[in-house]
XYZ file of C-alpha atoms in Angstrom:
258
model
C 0.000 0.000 0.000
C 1.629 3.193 -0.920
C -1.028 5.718 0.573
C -2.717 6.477 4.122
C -5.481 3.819 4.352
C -8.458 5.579 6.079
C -9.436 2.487 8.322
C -6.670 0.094 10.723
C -8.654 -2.808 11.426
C -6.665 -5.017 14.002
C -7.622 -8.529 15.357
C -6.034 -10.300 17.788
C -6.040 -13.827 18.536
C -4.413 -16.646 19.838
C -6.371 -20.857 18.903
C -9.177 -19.293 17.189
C -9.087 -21.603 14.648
C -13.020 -22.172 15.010
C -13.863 -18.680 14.537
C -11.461 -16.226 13.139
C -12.197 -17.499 9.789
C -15.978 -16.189 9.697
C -13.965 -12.822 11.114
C -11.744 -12.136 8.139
C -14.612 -12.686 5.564
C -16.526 -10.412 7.010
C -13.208 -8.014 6.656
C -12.887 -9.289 3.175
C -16.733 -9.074 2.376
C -16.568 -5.249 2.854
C -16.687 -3.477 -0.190
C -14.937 -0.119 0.717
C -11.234 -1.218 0.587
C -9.869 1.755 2.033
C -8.501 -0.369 4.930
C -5.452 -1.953 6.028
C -6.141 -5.654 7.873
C -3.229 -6.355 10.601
C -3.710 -9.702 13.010
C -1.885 -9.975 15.658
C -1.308 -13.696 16.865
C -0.270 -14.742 19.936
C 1.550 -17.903 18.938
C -1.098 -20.121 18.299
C -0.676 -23.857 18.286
C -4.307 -24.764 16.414
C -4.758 -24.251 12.409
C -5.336 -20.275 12.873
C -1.597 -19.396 11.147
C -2.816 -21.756 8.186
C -6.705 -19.993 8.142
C -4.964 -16.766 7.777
C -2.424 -17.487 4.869
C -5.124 -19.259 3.046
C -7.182 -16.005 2.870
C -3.701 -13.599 2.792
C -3.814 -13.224 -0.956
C -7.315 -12.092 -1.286
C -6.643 -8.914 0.471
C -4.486 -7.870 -2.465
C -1.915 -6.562 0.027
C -4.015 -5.109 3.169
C -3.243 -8.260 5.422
C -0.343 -8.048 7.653
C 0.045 -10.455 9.980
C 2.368 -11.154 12.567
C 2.738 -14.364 15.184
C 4.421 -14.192 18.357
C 3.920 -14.693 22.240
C 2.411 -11.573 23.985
C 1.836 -10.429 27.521
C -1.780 -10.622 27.244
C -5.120 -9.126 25.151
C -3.754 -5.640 25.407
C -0.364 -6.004 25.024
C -1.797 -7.454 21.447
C -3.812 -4.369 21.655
C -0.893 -2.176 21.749
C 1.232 -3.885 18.985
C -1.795 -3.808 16.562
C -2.277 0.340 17.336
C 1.521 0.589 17.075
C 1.655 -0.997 13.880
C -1.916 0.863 12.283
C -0.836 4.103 9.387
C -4.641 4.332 9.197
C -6.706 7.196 10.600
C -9.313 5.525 12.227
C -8.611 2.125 14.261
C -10.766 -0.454 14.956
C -10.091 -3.391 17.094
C -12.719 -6.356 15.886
C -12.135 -9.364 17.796
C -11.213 -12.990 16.356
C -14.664 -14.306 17.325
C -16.938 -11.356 16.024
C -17.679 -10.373 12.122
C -18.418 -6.956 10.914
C -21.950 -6.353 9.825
C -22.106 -5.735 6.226
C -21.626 -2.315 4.799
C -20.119 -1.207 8.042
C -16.642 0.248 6.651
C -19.114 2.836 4.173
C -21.149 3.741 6.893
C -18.822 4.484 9.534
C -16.362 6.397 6.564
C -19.487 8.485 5.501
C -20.157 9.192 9.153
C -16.576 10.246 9.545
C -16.462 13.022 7.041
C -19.494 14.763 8.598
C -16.319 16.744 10.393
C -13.597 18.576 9.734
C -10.064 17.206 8.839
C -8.435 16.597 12.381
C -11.283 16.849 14.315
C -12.934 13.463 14.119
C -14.811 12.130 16.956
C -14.363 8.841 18.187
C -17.598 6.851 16.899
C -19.506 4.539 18.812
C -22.196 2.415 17.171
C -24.747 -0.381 17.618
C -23.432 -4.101 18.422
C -25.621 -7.225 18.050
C -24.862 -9.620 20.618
C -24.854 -13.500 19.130
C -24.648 -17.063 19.940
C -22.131 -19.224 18.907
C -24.754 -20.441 15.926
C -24.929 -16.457 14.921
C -28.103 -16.088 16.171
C -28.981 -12.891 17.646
C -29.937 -12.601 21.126
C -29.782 -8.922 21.386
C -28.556 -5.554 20.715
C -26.502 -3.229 22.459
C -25.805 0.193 22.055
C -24.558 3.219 23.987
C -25.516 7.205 24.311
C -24.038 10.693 25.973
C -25.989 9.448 29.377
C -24.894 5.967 29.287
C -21.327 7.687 29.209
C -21.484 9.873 31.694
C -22.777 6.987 34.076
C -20.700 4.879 33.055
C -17.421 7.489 34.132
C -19.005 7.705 37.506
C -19.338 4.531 37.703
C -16.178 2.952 36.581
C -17.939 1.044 34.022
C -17.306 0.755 30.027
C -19.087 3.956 28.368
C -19.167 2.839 24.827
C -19.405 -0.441 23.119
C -16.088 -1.132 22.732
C -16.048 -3.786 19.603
C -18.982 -1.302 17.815
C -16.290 1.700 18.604
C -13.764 3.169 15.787
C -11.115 5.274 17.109
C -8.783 8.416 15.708
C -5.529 7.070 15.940
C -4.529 10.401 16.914
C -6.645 10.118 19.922
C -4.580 7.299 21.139
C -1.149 9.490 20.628
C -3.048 11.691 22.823
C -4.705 9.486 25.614
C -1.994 6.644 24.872
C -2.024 2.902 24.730
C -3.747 0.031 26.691
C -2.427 -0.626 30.567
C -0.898 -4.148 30.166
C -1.225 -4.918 33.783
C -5.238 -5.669 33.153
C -6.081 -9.122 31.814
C -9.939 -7.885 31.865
C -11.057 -4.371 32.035
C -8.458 -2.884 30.512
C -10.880 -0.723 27.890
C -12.658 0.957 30.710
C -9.243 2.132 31.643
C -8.371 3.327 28.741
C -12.401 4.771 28.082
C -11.858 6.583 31.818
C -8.586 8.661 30.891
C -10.178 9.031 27.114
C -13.557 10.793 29.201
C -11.503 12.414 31.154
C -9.317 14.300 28.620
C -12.506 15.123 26.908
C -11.866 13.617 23.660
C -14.876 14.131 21.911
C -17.540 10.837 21.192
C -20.533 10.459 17.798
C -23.002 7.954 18.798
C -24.045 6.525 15.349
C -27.095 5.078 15.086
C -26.790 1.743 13.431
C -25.393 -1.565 13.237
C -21.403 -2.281 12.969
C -20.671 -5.660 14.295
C -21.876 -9.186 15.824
C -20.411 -10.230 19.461
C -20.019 -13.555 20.249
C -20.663 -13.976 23.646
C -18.834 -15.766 25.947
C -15.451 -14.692 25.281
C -13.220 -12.800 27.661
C -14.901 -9.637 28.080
C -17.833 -11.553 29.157
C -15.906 -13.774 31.921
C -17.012 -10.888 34.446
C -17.316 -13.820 37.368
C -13.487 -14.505 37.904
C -11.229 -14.075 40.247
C -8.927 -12.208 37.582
C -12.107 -9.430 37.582
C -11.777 -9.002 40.922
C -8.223 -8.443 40.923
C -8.544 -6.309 37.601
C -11.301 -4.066 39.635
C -9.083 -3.340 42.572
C -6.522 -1.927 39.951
C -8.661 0.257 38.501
C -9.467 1.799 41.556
C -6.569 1.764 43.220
C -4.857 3.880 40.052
C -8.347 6.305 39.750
C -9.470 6.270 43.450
C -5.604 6.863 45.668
C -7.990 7.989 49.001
C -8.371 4.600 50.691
C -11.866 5.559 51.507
C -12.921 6.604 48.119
C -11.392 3.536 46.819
C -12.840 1.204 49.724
C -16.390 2.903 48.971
C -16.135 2.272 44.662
C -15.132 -1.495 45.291
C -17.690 -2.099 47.779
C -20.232 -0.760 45.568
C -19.040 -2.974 42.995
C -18.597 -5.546 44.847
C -22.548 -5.512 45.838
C -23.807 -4.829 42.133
C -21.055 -7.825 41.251
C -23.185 -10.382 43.412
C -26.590 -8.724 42.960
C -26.210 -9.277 39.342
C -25.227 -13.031 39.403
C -27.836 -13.784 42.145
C -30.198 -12.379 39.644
C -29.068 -14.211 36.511
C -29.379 -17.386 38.427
């Protein structure tokens, strides 16, 4: 590629041989090409290295792909954004596809504004089964956001989200030390130097649920949570108060699922 592509789409994985396939076609199925595709592999041992080459050719020079061991989901993350020339970045996952028509939308939404002051852009996500069947939709708004600051929880959907890569130069990468919750980290500091956020109103991807960022009942939650406060909340009393109200939502909310 010789020019600026507009969009970085990353995906990381590591063994998603049984779904990272149905990923890239939906990458592949887009038809604005204005894109550059990087994966970044953790060193899988399953047939995901051999599902990627097969498809590499395709992309008529937009794949890169690299395979190596990392320190985690956002040390991946990180090497993806370090690696993106686009403008926009958007991290899709290995087990979620991009709805179709998404790339247009979200570029036509993006020059609404003014060279260099694109918003982040946060649109709709359908949540799915393993089967692809959807089980419902999620999407986020200026309230939700706000809420969601206060309460140390994720403001925007964060695989429906596109982000300036100059926003990350500003706000900077992913903290490494979370193996969890390391978007509403990065979401907090991104409120908090009021980088500016579009809520578009339509479809952009399909999350399979189950997957990491749904594993909210671990003890690697817990220990992600007391992070997060600890680095936001110093006063022990403000941070004792924000993980005891967690804490109590955290147990209210599987008491009610079950």
């Amino acid at each position: 590629m010789t020019q600026q592509p507009f969009f970085s789409i990353i995906t990381v994985c590591w063994n998603s041989g049984k779904t990272i396939e149905r990923t890239i076609k939906s990458v592949l199925a887009q038809k604005l090409c204005d894109y550059e595709y990087i994966i970044v592999d953790g060193g899988s041992t399953d047939n995901t290295l051999d599902i990627i080459r097969r498809y590499e050719l395709q992309f008529n020079g937009r794949l890169k792909y690299k395979s190596e061991p990392d320190k985690g989901i956002y040390d991946a993350f990180n090497k993806g954004i370090s690696q993106a020339t686009g403008k926009y970045v958007w991290l899709v996952n290995s087990d979620d596809y991009i709805e179709e028509g998404a790339l247009q939308k979200l570029y036509n939404t993006v020059k609404e504004y003014n060279e260099g002051d694109e918003p982040i852009i946060s649109a709709i996500m359908n949540c799915v089964n393993e089967k692809g069947e959807f089980l419902y939709q999620v999407k986020s708004s200026p309230e939700k956001v706000v809420a969601a600051y206060r309460n140390n929880t994720m403001g925007t959907i964060h695989p429906a989200t596109i982000v300036p890569k100059r926003i990350y130069d500003i706000v900077g990468l992913y903290d490494i030390n979370y193996k969890i919750i390391g978007d509403i980290d990065w979401f907090k500091r991104a409120y908090k130097a009021n980088m500016p956020i579009v809520f578009a109103n339509y479809v952009v991807t399909n999350f399979m649920t189950g997957g990491v960022s749904t594993a909210s009942g671990t003890a690697k939650s817990k220990k992600d949570r007391k992070y997060l406060l600890k680095k936001f909340y110093p006063n022990f009393f403000s941070f004792a108060y924000q993980y005891l109200k967690w804490l109590a939502a955290f147990y209210i909310t599987r008491y009610i699922k079950r």
